């Protein structure tokens, strides 16, 4: 734990890491979850884990979902995020237990909402999602999953079955001490508006998206 100098030169402790703040029932259209709220003291973000059923500690079906306002709330077809979130929530209910960690501060792969919109404008002009971020002088992917690992550890989780097509999420959890027993595909049928975006994720970001081979007719 780090310290900072307070009033009159006295040292006062500065909290670090993730802290559980609240646990509240959250009935949804998918099922009845527990919403466990956390504060990330390192970044200042408020985070939430939606927990369904008796999760246990090993091989817990888990989704780490990066915040995406346009997809999650507005139903954007530029990405598949909203459908992935809904599919993950349905999956843990069907499983009987599981966790969806909703990671705030991850908008636009960590560059923020306005920067993401700027990148989307560049994509409309012909750049792909990687080129657009780089053209803005921003990282291709600035997300950090340390807080997600901290949340899982607080929930008593040792290993997960990770719902993700992104190998970097698996690698990040392993670095932070969470074992990944299985990587479970979360494949959403593409549409004309997101096929280029999804192909770029497969070809340039190493996402495992084998279902794209069956939709070569989409431009």
PDB file of N, CA and C in Angstrom, residues 40-142:
ATOM      1  N   UNK A  40     -12.166   0.709  -8.117  1.00  0.00           N
ATOM      2  CA  UNK A  40     -10.768   0.515  -8.495  1.00  0.00           C
ATOM      3  C   UNK A  40      -9.991   1.733  -8.003  1.00  0.00           C
ATOM      4  N   UNK A  41      -9.269   1.572  -6.899  1.00  0.00           N
ATOM      5  CA  UNK A  41      -8.571   2.707  -6.293  1.00  0.00           C
ATOM      6  C   UNK A  41      -7.412   3.198  -7.154  1.00  0.00           C
ATOM      7  N   UNK A  42      -6.887   2.359  -8.030  1.00  0.00           N
ATOM      8  CA  UNK A  42      -5.753   2.764  -8.849  1.00  0.00           C
ATOM      9  C   UNK A  42      -6.169   3.704  -9.975  1.00  0.00           C
ATOM     10  N   UNK A  43      -7.329   3.445 -10.579  1.00  0.00           N
ATOM     11  CA  UNK A  43      -7.785   4.235 -11.728  1.00  0.00           C
ATOM     12  C   UNK A  43      -8.986   5.116 -11.407  1.00  0.00           C
ATOM     13  N   UNK A  44      -9.644   4.844 -10.285  1.00  0.00           N
ATOM     14  CA  UNK A  44     -10.812   5.635  -9.913  1.00  0.00           C
ATOM     15  C   UNK A  44     -12.108   5.174 -10.554  1.00  0.00           C
ATOM     16  N   UNK A  45     -12.061   4.067 -11.307  1.00  0.00           N
ATOM     17  CA  UNK A  45     -13.262   3.583 -11.985  1.00  0.00           C
ATOM     18  C   UNK A  45     -14.152   2.794 -11.037  1.00  0.00           C
ATOM     19  N   UNK A  46     -15.454   2.902 -11.255  1.00  0.00           N
ATOM     20  CA  UNK A  46     -16.435   2.066 -10.561  1.00  0.00           C
ATOM     21  C   UNK A  46     -16.731   0.864 -11.447  1.00  0.00           C
ATOM     22  N   UNK A  47     -16.667  -0.331 -10.881  1.00  0.00           N
ATOM     23  CA  UNK A  47     -16.822  -1.557 -11.644  1.00  0.00           C
ATOM     24  C   UNK A  47     -17.947  -2.400 -11.062  1.00  0.00           C
ATOM     25  N   UNK A  48     -18.443  -3.330 -11.869  1.00  0.00           N
ATOM     26  CA  UNK A  48     -19.510  -4.200 -11.374  1.00  0.00           C
ATOM     27  C   UNK A  48     -19.325  -5.602 -11.942  1.00  0.00           C
ATOM     28  N   UNK A  49     -19.587  -6.588 -11.087  1.00  0.00           N
ATOM     29  CA  UNK A  49     -19.640  -7.981 -11.509  1.00  0.00           C
ATOM     30  C   UNK A  49     -21.071  -8.468 -11.312  1.00  0.00           C
ATOM     31  N   UNK A  50     -21.644  -9.034 -12.357  1.00  0.00           N
ATOM     32  CA  UNK A  50     -22.967  -9.648 -12.256  1.00  0.00           C
ATOM     33  C   UNK A  50     -22.767 -11.139 -12.007  1.00  0.00           C
ATOM     34  N   UNK A  51     -23.207 -11.578 -10.842  1.00  0.00           N
ATOM     35  CA  UNK A  51     -22.974 -12.953 -10.399  1.00  0.00           C
ATOM     36  C   UNK A  51     -24.307 -13.695 -10.396  1.00  0.00           C
ATOM     37  N   UNK A  52     -24.295 -14.882 -11.010  1.00  0.00           N
ATOM     38  CA  UNK A  52     -25.521 -15.684 -11.067  1.00  0.00           C
ATOM     39  C   UNK A  52     -25.270 -17.038 -10.422  1.00  0.00           C
ATOM     40  N   UNK A  53     -26.133 -17.379  -9.485  1.00  0.00           N
ATOM     41  CA  UNK A  53     -26.081 -18.699  -8.869  1.00  0.00           C
ATOM     42  C   UNK A  53     -24.897 -18.884  -7.930  1.00  0.00           C
ATOM     43  N   UNK A  54     -24.654 -20.135  -7.578  1.00  0.00           N
ATOM     44  CA  UNK A  54     -23.548 -20.512  -6.692  1.00  0.00           C
ATOM     45  C   UNK A  54     -22.335 -20.792  -7.559  1.00  0.00           C
ATOM     46  N   UNK A  55     -21.422 -19.841  -7.644  1.00  0.00           N
ATOM     47  CA  UNK A  55     -20.354 -19.906  -8.637  1.00  0.00           C
ATOM     48  C   UNK A  55     -19.225 -20.861  -8.269  1.00  0.00           C
ATOM     49  N   UNK A  56     -19.024 -21.158  -6.995  1.00  0.00           N
ATOM     50  CA  UNK A  56     -17.904 -21.991  -6.603  1.00  0.00           C
ATOM     51  C   UNK A  56     -16.582 -21.277  -6.857  1.00  0.00           C
ATOM     52  N   UNK A  57     -15.509 -22.054  -6.979  1.00  0.00           N
ATOM     53  CA  UNK A  57     -14.190 -21.445  -7.131  1.00  0.00           C
ATOM     54  C   UNK A  57     -13.450 -21.879  -8.389  1.00  0.00           C
ATOM     55  N   UNK A  58     -13.841 -23.005  -8.980  1.00  0.00           N
ATOM     56  CA  UNK A  58     -13.096 -23.549 -10.117  1.00  0.00           C
ATOM     57  C   UNK A  58     -13.958 -23.645 -11.365  1.00  0.00           C
ATOM     58  N   UNK A  59     -13.329 -23.359 -12.504  1.00  0.00           N
ATOM     59  CA  UNK A  59     -13.964 -23.507 -13.820  1.00  0.00           C
ATOM     60  C   UNK A  59     -15.280 -22.734 -13.908  1.00  0.00           C
ATOM     61  N   UNK A  60     -15.276 -21.518 -13.401  1.00  0.00           N
ATOM     62  CA  UNK A  60     -16.481 -20.692 -13.377  1.00  0.00           C
ATOM     63  C   UNK A  60     -16.683 -20.061 -14.759  1.00  0.00           C
ATOM     64  N   UNK A  61     -17.863 -20.253 -15.336  1.00  0.00           N
ATOM     65  CA  UNK A  61     -18.166 -19.632 -16.623  1.00  0.00           C
ATOM     66  C   UNK A  61     -18.158 -18.114 -16.452  1.00  0.00           C
ATOM     67  N   UNK A  62     -17.287 -17.439 -17.190  1.00  0.00           N
ATOM     68  CA  UNK A  62     -17.007 -16.024 -16.928  1.00  0.00           C
ATOM     69  C   UNK A  62     -16.846 -15.259 -18.231  1.00  0.00           C
ATOM     70  N   UNK A  63     -17.392 -14.067 -18.230  1.00  0.00           N
ATOM     71  CA  UNK A  63     -17.190 -13.125 -19.330  1.00  0.00           C
ATOM     72  C   UNK A  63     -16.580 -11.848 -18.768  1.00  0.00           C
ATOM     73  N   UNK A  64     -15.467 -11.387 -19.352  1.00  0.00           N
ATOM     74  CA  UNK A  64     -14.933 -10.055 -19.065  1.00  0.00           C
ATOM     75  C   UNK A  64     -15.395  -9.161 -20.191  1.00  0.00           C
ATOM     76  N   UNK A  65     -16.359  -8.296 -19.909  1.00  0.00           N
ATOM     77  CA  UNK A  65     -16.974  -7.500 -20.979  1.00  0.00           C
ATOM     78  C   UNK A  65     -16.522  -6.051 -20.890  1.00  0.00           C
ATOM     79  N   UNK A  66     -15.852  -5.600 -21.926  1.00  0.00           N
ATOM     80  CA  UNK A  66     -15.393  -4.215 -21.972  1.00  0.00           C
ATOM     81  C   UNK A  66     -16.559  -3.278 -22.284  1.00  0.00           C
ATOM     82  N   UNK A  67     -16.658  -2.243 -21.490  1.00  0.00           N
ATOM     83  CA  UNK A  67     -17.707  -1.235 -21.673  1.00  0.00           C
ATOM     84  C   UNK A  67     -17.759  -0.757 -23.123  1.00  0.00           C
ATOM     85  N   UNK A  68     -18.973  -0.716 -23.692  1.00  0.00           N
ATOM     86  CA  UNK A  68     -19.168  -0.209 -25.054  1.00  0.00           C
ATOM     87  C   UNK A  68     -20.525   0.466 -25.102  1.00  0.00           C
ATOM     88  N   UNK A  69     -20.553   1.756 -24.875  1.00  0.00           N
ATOM     89  CA  UNK A  69     -21.826   2.480 -24.825  1.00  0.00           C
ATOM     90  C   UNK A  69     -22.599   2.324 -26.122  1.00  0.00           C
ATOM     91  N   UNK A  70     -21.936   2.491 -27.248  1.00  0.00           N
ATOM     92  CA  UNK A  70     -22.641   2.455 -28.530  1.00  0.00           C
ATOM     93  C   UNK A  70     -23.247   1.078 -28.796  1.00  0.00           C
ATOM     94  N   UNK A  71     -22.530   0.035 -28.444  1.00  0.00           N
ATOM     95  CA  UNK A  71     -23.050  -1.304 -28.685  1.00  0.00           C
ATOM     96  C   UNK A  71     -23.973  -1.802 -27.599  1.00  0.00           C
ATOM     97  N   UNK A  72     -23.589  -1.600 -26.339  1.00  0.00           N
ATOM     98  CA  UNK A  72     -24.355  -2.136 -25.214  1.00  0.00           C
ATOM     99  C   UNK A  72     -25.677  -1.408 -25.011  1.00  0.00           C
ATOM    100  N   UNK A  73     -25.663  -0.086 -25.163  1.00  0.00           N
ATOM    101  CA  UNK A  73     -26.863   0.708 -24.870  1.00  0.00           C
ATOM    102  C   UNK A  73     -27.639   1.110 -26.111  1.00  0.00           C
ATOM    103  N   UNK A  74     -26.915   1.403 -27.206  1.00  0.00           N
ATOM    104  CA  UNK A  74     -27.569   1.959 -28.390  1.00  0.00           C
ATOM    105  C   UNK A  74     -27.808   0.928 -29.485  1.00  0.00           C
ATOM    106  N   UNK A  75     -27.306  -0.283 -29.309  1.00  0.00           N
ATOM    107  CA  UNK A  75     -27.522  -1.321 -30.310  1.00  0.00           C
ATOM    108  C   UNK A  75     -26.752  -1.107 -31.598  1.00  0.00           C
ATOM    109  N   UNK A  76     -25.588  -0.480 -31.498  1.00  0.00           N
ATOM    110  CA  UNK A  76     -24.784  -0.227 -32.695  1.00  0.00           C
ATOM    111  C   UNK A  76     -24.437  -1.532 -33.409  1.00  0.00           C
ATOM    112  N   UNK A  77     -24.504  -1.505 -34.739  1.00  0.00           N
ATOM    113  CA  UNK A  77     -24.078  -2.641 -35.548  1.00  0.00           C
ATOM    114  C   UNK A  77     -22.649  -2.467 -36.049  1.00  0.00           C
ATOM    115  N   UNK A  78     -21.983  -1.441 -35.570  1.00  0.00           N
ATOM    116  CA  UNK A  78     -20.579  -1.255 -35.934  1.00  0.00           C
ATOM    117  C   UNK A  78     -19.719  -2.350 -35.306  1.00  0.00           C
ATOM    118  N   UNK A  79     -20.159  -2.878 -34.166  1.00  0.00           N
ATOM    119  CA  UNK A  79     -19.444  -3.943 -33.455  1.00  0.00           C
ATOM    120  C   UNK A  79     -20.456  -5.006 -33.057  1.00  0.00           C
ATOM    121  N   UNK A  80     -19.981  -6.039 -32.352  1.00  0.00           N
ATOM    122  CA  UNK A  80     -20.870  -7.095 -31.880  1.00  0.00           C
ATOM    123  C   UNK A  80     -21.022  -7.074 -30.364  1.00  0.00           C
ATOM    124  N   UNK A  81     -20.598  -5.975 -29.733  1.00  0.00           N
ATOM    125  CA  UNK A  81     -20.498  -5.935 -28.273  1.00  0.00           C
ATOM    126  C   UNK A  81     -21.831  -6.143 -27.563  1.00  0.00           C
ATOM    127  N   UNK A  82     -22.867  -5.459 -28.015  1.00  0.00           N
ATOM    128  CA  UNK A  82     -24.162  -5.584 -27.356  1.00  0.00           C
ATOM    129  C   UNK A  82     -24.688  -7.003 -27.404  1.00  0.00           C
ATOM    130  N   UNK A  83     -24.549  -7.643 -28.563  1.00  0.00           N
ATOM    131  CA  UNK A  83     -24.998  -9.034 -28.694  1.00  0.00           C
ATOM    132  C   UNK A  83     -24.142  -9.970 -27.852  1.00  0.00           C
ATOM    133  N   UNK A  84     -22.840  -9.686 -27.752  1.00  0.00           N
ATOM    134  CA  UNK A  84     -21.984 -10.519 -26.917  1.00  0.00           C
ATOM    135  C   UNK A  84     -22.371 -10.422 -25.444  1.00  0.00           C
ATOM    136  N   UNK A  85     -22.689  -9.214 -24.988  1.00  0.00           N
ATOM    137  CA  UNK A  85     -23.104  -9.028 -23.600  1.00  0.00           C
ATOM    138  C   UNK A  85     -24.382  -9.806 -23.316  1.00  0.00           C
ATOM    139  N   UNK A  86     -25.367  -9.673 -24.203  1.00  0.00           N
ATOM    140  CA  UNK A  86     -26.628 -10.384 -24.015  1.00  0.00           C
ATOM    141  C   UNK A  86     -26.405 -11.900 -24.052  1.00  0.00           C
ATOM    142  N   UNK A  87     -25.574 -12.361 -24.973  1.00  0.00           N
ATOM    143  CA  UNK A  87     -25.310 -13.795 -25.085  1.00  0.00           C
ATOM    144  C   UNK A  87     -24.609 -14.323 -23.842  1.00  0.00           C
ATOM    145  N   UNK A  88     -23.684 -13.545 -23.289  1.00  0.00           N
ATOM    146  CA  UNK A  88     -22.974 -13.967 -22.087  1.00  0.00           C
ATOM    147  C   UNK A  88     -23.920 -14.058 -20.896  1.00  0.00           C
ATOM    148  N   UNK A  89     -24.805 -13.095 -20.750  1.00  0.00           N
ATOM    149  CA  UNK A  89     -25.768 -13.134 -19.644  1.00  0.00           C
ATOM    150  C   UNK A  89     -26.703 -14.329 -19.782  1.00  0.00           C
ATOM    151  N   UNK A  90     -27.149 -14.598 -21.001  1.00  0.00           N
ATOM    152  CA  UNK A  90     -28.000 -15.775 -21.218  1.00  0.00           C
ATOM    153  C   UNK A  90     -27.233 -17.059 -20.930  1.00  0.00           C
ATOM    154  N   UNK A  91     -25.958 -17.081 -21.287  1.00  0.00           N
ATOM    155  CA  UNK A  91     -25.161 -18.295 -21.108  1.00  0.00           C
ATOM    156  C   UNK A  91     -24.967 -18.652 -19.644  1.00  0.00           C
ATOM    157  N   UNK A  92     -24.693 -17.660 -18.796  1.00  0.00           N
ATOM    158  CA  UNK A  92     -24.479 -17.991 -17.383  1.00  0.00           C
ATOM    159  C   UNK A  92     -25.787 -18.425 -16.724  1.00  0.00           C
ATOM    160  N   UNK A  93     -26.904 -17.875 -17.183  1.00  0.00           N
ATOM    161  CA  UNK A  93     -28.196 -18.315 -16.642  1.00  0.00           C
ATOM    162  C   UNK A  93     -28.472 -19.755 -17.083  1.00  0.00           C
ATOM    163  N   UNK A  94     -28.209 -20.056 -18.355  1.00  0.00           N
ATOM    164  CA  UNK A  94     -28.413 -21.418 -18.846  1.00  0.00           C
ATOM    165  C   UNK A  94     -27.497 -22.407 -18.130  1.00  0.00           C
ATOM    166  N   UNK A  95     -26.292 -21.959 -17.802  1.00  0.00           N
ATOM    167  CA  UNK A  95     -25.332 -22.788 -17.079  1.00  0.00           C
ATOM    168  C   UNK A  95     -25.770 -23.044 -15.642  1.00  0.00           C
ATOM    169  N   UNK A  96     -26.522 -22.114 -15.076  1.00  0.00           N
ATOM    170  CA  UNK A  96     -26.942 -22.211 -13.684  1.00  0.00           C
ATOM    171  C   UNK A  96     -26.085 -21.400 -12.743  1.00  0.00           C
ATOM    172  N   UNK A  97     -24.920 -20.946 -13.229  1.00  0.00           N
ATOM    173  CA  UNK A  97     -24.043 -20.097 -12.429  1.00  0.00           C
ATOM    174  C   UNK A  97     -22.995 -19.482 -13.347  1.00  0.00           C
ATOM    175  N   UNK A  98     -22.459 -18.359 -12.912  1.00  0.00           N
ATOM    176  CA  UNK A  98     -21.405 -17.712 -13.686  1.00  0.00           C
ATOM    177  C   UNK A  98     -21.293 -16.237 -13.356  1.00  0.00           C
ATOM    178  N   UNK A  99     -20.362 -15.586 -14.030  1.00  0.00           N
ATOM    179  CA  UNK A  99     -20.044 -14.186 -13.740  1.00  0.00           C
ATOM    180  C   UNK A  99     -19.861 -13.428 -15.043  1.00  0.00           C
ATOM    181  N   UNK A 100     -20.431 -12.236 -15.098  1.00  0.00           N
ATOM    182  CA  UNK A 100     -20.114 -11.277 -16.153  1.00  0.00           C
ATOM    183  C   UNK A 100     -19.512 -10.056 -15.474  1.00  0.00           C
ATOM    184  N   UNK A 101     -18.226  -9.830 -15.694  1.00  0.00           N
ATOM    185  CA  UNK A 101     -17.548  -8.655 -15.148  1.00  0.00           C
ATOM    186  C   UNK A 101     -17.630  -7.558 -16.199  1.00  0.00           C
ATOM    187  N   UNK A 102     -18.324  -6.471 -15.848  1.00  0.00           N
ATOM    188  CA  UNK A 102     -18.499  -5.359 -16.783  1.00  0.00           C
ATOM    189  C   UNK A 102     -17.423  -4.317 -16.483  1.00  0.00           C
ATOM    190  N   UNK A 103     -16.499  -4.159 -17.433  1.00  0.00           N
ATOM    191  CA  UNK A 103     -15.296  -3.363 -17.187  1.00  0.00           C
ATOM    192  C   UNK A 103     -15.439  -1.958 -17.740  1.00  0.00           C
ATOM    193  N   UNK A 104     -15.686  -1.028 -16.835  1.00  0.00           N
ATOM    194  CA  UNK A 104     -15.753   0.376 -17.220  1.00  0.00           C
ATOM    195  C   UNK A 104     -14.333   0.918 -17.396  1.00  0.00           C
ATOM    196  N   UNK A 105     -14.209   1.958 -18.235  1.00  0.00           N
ATOM    197  CA  UNK A 105     -12.890   2.478 -18.558  1.00  0.00           C
ATOM    198  C   UNK A 105     -12.262   1.762 -19.743  1.00  0.00           C
ATOM    199  N   UNK A 106     -12.999   0.802 -20.331  1.00  0.00           N
ATOM    200  CA  UNK A 106     -12.498   0.040 -21.470  1.00  0.00           C
ATOM    201  C   UNK A 106     -13.099   0.507 -22.795  1.00  0.00           C
ATOM    202  N   UNK A 107     -13.834   1.598 -22.758  1.00  0.00           N
ATOM    203  CA  UNK A 107     -14.497   2.091 -23.975  1.00  0.00           C
ATOM    204  C   UNK A 107     -13.491   2.240 -25.114  1.00  0.00           C
ATOM    205  N   UNK A 108     -13.856   1.697 -26.292  1.00  0.00           N
ATOM    206  CA  UNK A 108     -12.982   1.832 -27.451  1.00  0.00           C
ATOM    207  C   UNK A 108     -11.638   1.143 -27.262  1.00  0.00           C
ATOM    208  N   UNK A 109     -11.639  -0.034 -26.643  1.00  0.00           N
ATOM    209  CA  UNK A 109     -10.405  -0.751 -26.283  1.00  0.00           C
ATOM    210  C   UNK A 109      -9.498   0.140 -25.435  1.00  0.00           C
ATOM    211  N   UNK A 110     -10.134   0.945 -24.581  1.00  0.00           N
ATOM    212  CA  UNK A 110      -9.396   1.712 -23.583  1.00  0.00           C
ATOM    213  C   UNK A 110      -9.038   3.130 -23.967  1.00  0.00           C
ATOM    214  N   UNK A 111      -9.471   3.613 -25.149  1.00  0.00           N
ATOM    215  CA  UNK A 111      -9.100   4.972 -25.551  1.00  0.00           C
ATOM    216  C   UNK A 111     -10.150   6.013 -25.166  1.00  0.00           C
ATOM    217  N   UNK A 112     -11.340   5.588 -24.736  1.00  0.00           N
ATOM    218  CA  UNK A 112     -12.376   6.520 -24.318  1.00  0.00           C
ATOM    219  C   UNK A 112     -13.428   6.738 -25.397  1.00  0.00           C
ATOM    220  N   UNK A 113     -14.576   7.252 -24.971  1.00  0.00           N
ATOM    221  CA  UNK A 113     -15.728   7.364 -25.868  1.00  0.00           C
ATOM    222  C   UNK A 113     -15.491   8.318 -27.036  1.00  0.00           C
ATOM    223  N   UNK A 114     -15.018   9.526 -26.754  1.00  0.00           N
ATOM    224  CA  UNK A 114     -14.858  10.505 -27.834  1.00  0.00           C
ATOM    225  C   UNK A 114     -13.786  10.068 -28.823  1.00  0.00           C
ATOM    226  N   UNK A 115     -12.697   9.511 -28.309  1.00  0.00           N
ATOM    227  CA  UNK A 115     -11.658   9.006 -29.201  1.00  0.00           C
ATOM    228  C   UNK A 115     -12.195   7.845 -30.037  1.00  0.00           C
ATOM    229  N   UNK A 116     -13.038   7.011 -29.443  1.00  0.00           N
ATOM    230  CA  UNK A 116     -13.625   5.916 -30.206  1.00  0.00           C
ATOM    231  C   UNK A 116     -14.495   6.449 -31.333  1.00  0.00           C
ATOM    232  N   UNK A 117     -15.269   7.481 -31.044  1.00  0.00           N
ATOM    233  CA  UNK A 117     -16.109   8.065 -32.089  1.00  0.00           C
ATOM    234  C   UNK A 117     -15.257   8.679 -33.197  1.00  0.00           C
ATOM    235  N   UNK A 118     -14.142   9.295 -32.822  1.00  0.00           N
ATOM    236  CA  UNK A 118     -13.228   9.824 -33.844  1.00  0.00           C
ATOM    237  C   UNK A 118     -12.673   8.682 -34.700  1.00  0.00           C
ATOM    238  N   UNK A 119     -12.334   7.582 -34.050  1.00  0.00           N
ATOM    239  CA  UNK A 119     -11.833   6.431 -34.790  1.00  0.00           C
ATOM    240  C   UNK A 119     -12.906   5.857 -35.706  1.00  0.00           C
ATOM    241  N   UNK A 120     -14.144   5.835 -35.249  1.00  0.00           N
ATOM    242  CA  UNK A 120     -15.239   5.361 -36.089  1.00  0.00           C
ATOM    243  C   UNK A 120     -15.426   6.253 -37.304  1.00  0.00           C
ATOM    244  N   UNK A 121     -15.235   7.564 -37.128  1.00  0.00           N
ATOM    245  CA  UNK A 121     -15.343   8.485 -38.260  1.00  0.00           C
ATOM    246  C   UNK A 121     -14.260   8.188 -39.292  1.00  0.00           C
ATOM    247  N   UNK A 122     -13.061   7.861 -38.825  1.00  0.00           N
ATOM    248  CA  UNK A 122     -11.980   7.511 -39.747  1.00  0.00           C
ATOM    249  C   UNK A 122     -12.254   6.182 -40.442  1.00  0.00           C
ATOM    250  N   UNK A 123     -12.877   5.265 -39.725  1.00  0.00           N
ATOM    251  CA  UNK A 123     -13.231   3.991 -40.348  1.00  0.00           C
ATOM    252  C   UNK A 123     -14.268   4.180 -41.446  1.00  0.00           C
ATOM    253  N   UNK A 124     -15.166   5.152 -41.248  1.00  0.00           N
ATOM    254  CA  UNK A 124     -16.155   5.449 -42.283  1.00  0.00           C
ATOM    255  C   UNK A 124     -15.494   5.995 -43.550  1.00  0.00           C
ATOM    256  N   UNK A 125     -14.278   6.516 -43.389  1.00  0.00           N
ATOM    257  CA  UNK A 125     -13.527   7.042 -44.529  1.00  0.00           C
ATOM    258  C   UNK A 125     -12.616   5.989 -45.158  1.00  0.00           C
ATOM    259  N   UNK A 126     -12.585   4.784 -44.579  1.00  0.00           N
ATOM    260  CA  UNK A 126     -11.841   3.705 -45.200  1.00  0.00           C
ATOM    261  C   UNK A 126     -10.744   3.068 -44.380  1.00  0.00           C
ATOM    262  N   UNK A 127     -10.387   3.637 -43.228  1.00  0.00           N
ATOM    263  CA  UNK A 127      -9.378   3.009 -42.379  1.00  0.00           C
ATOM    264  C   UNK A 127      -9.999   1.839 -41.620  1.00  0.00           C
ATOM    265  N   UNK A 128      -9.174   0.852 -41.261  1.00  0.00           N
ATOM    266  CA  UNK A 128      -9.701  -0.194 -40.396  1.00  0.00           C
ATOM    267  C   UNK A 128      -9.546   0.239 -38.938  1.00  0.00           C
ATOM    268  N   UNK A 129     -10.038  -0.594 -38.011  1.00  0.00           N
ATOM    269  CA  UNK A 129     -10.065  -0.188 -36.599  1.00  0.00           C
ATOM    270  C   UNK A 129      -8.670  -0.019 -36.010  1.00  0.00           C
ATOM    271  N   UNK A 130      -7.698  -0.780 -36.499  1.00  0.00           N
ATOM    272  CA  UNK A 130      -6.322  -0.633 -36.036  1.00  0.00           C
ATOM    273  C   UNK A 130      -5.714   0.647 -36.608  1.00  0.00           C
ATOM    274  N   UNK A 131      -5.858   0.840 -37.902  1.00  0.00           N
ATOM    275  CA  UNK A 131      -5.302   2.027 -38.558  1.00  0.00           C
ATOM    276  C   UNK A 131      -5.885   3.311 -37.987  1.00  0.00           C
ATOM    277  N   UNK A 132      -7.183   3.282 -37.651  1.00  0.00           N
ATOM    278  CA  UNK A 132      -7.838   4.479 -37.131  1.00  0.00           C
ATOM    279  C   UNK A 132      -7.243   4.903 -35.793  1.00  0.00           C
ATOM    280  N   UNK A 133      -7.046   3.957 -34.889  1.00  0.00           N
ATOM    281  CA  UNK A 133      -6.438   4.299 -33.598  1.00  0.00           C
ATOM    282  C   UNK A 133      -5.039   4.860 -33.784  1.00  0.00           C
ATOM    283  N   UNK A 134      -4.258   4.227 -34.639  1.00  0.00           N
ATOM    284  CA  UNK A 134      -2.885   4.671 -34.857  1.00  0.00           C
ATOM    285  C   UNK A 134      -2.848   6.051 -35.515  1.00  0.00           C
ATOM    286  N   UNK A 135      -3.792   6.311 -36.412  1.00  0.00           N
ATOM    287  CA  UNK A 135      -3.848   7.623 -37.062  1.00  0.00           C
ATOM    288  C   UNK A 135      -4.131   8.734 -36.067  1.00  0.00           C
ATOM    289  N   UNK A 136      -4.811   8.396 -34.982  1.00  0.00           N
ATOM    290  CA  UNK A 136      -5.101   9.372 -33.924  1.00  0.00           C
ATOM    291  C   UNK A 136      -3.972   9.458 -32.903  1.00  0.00           C
ATOM    292  N   UNK A 137      -2.917   8.680 -33.115  1.00  0.00           N
ATOM    293  CA  UNK A 137      -1.806   8.665 -32.170  1.00  0.00           C
ATOM    294  C   UNK A 137      -2.130   7.930 -30.891  1.00  0.00           C
ATOM    295  N   UNK A 138      -3.037   6.953 -30.975  1.00  0.00           N
ATOM    296  CA  UNK A 138      -3.506   6.233 -29.795  1.00  0.00           C
ATOM    297  C   UNK A 138      -3.126   4.762 -29.884  1.00  0.00           C
ATOM    298  N   UNK A 139      -3.070   4.070 -28.738  1.00  0.00           N
ATOM    299  CA  UNK A 139      -2.759   2.641 -28.763  1.00  0.00           C
ATOM    300  C   UNK A 139      -3.843   1.848 -29.481  1.00  0.00           C
ATOM    301  N   UNK A 140      -3.462   0.750 -30.075  1.00  0.00           N
ATOM    302  CA  UNK A 140      -4.440  -0.137 -30.693  1.00  0.00           C
ATOM    303  C   UNK A 140      -5.344  -0.749 -29.623  1.00  0.00           C
ATOM    304  N   UNK A 141      -4.762  -1.104 -28.483  1.00  0.00           N
ATOM    305  CA  UNK A 141      -5.530  -1.674 -27.381  1.00  0.00           C
ATOM    306  C   UNK A 141      -4.867  -1.261 -26.072  1.00  0.00           C
ATOM    307  N   UNK A 142      -5.554  -0.402 -25.310  1.00  0.00           N
ATOM    308  CA  UNK A 142      -4.986   0.127 -24.069  1.00  0.00           C
ATOM    309  C   UNK A 142      -5.615  -0.495 -22.827  1.00  0.00           C
TER     310      UNK A 142
END
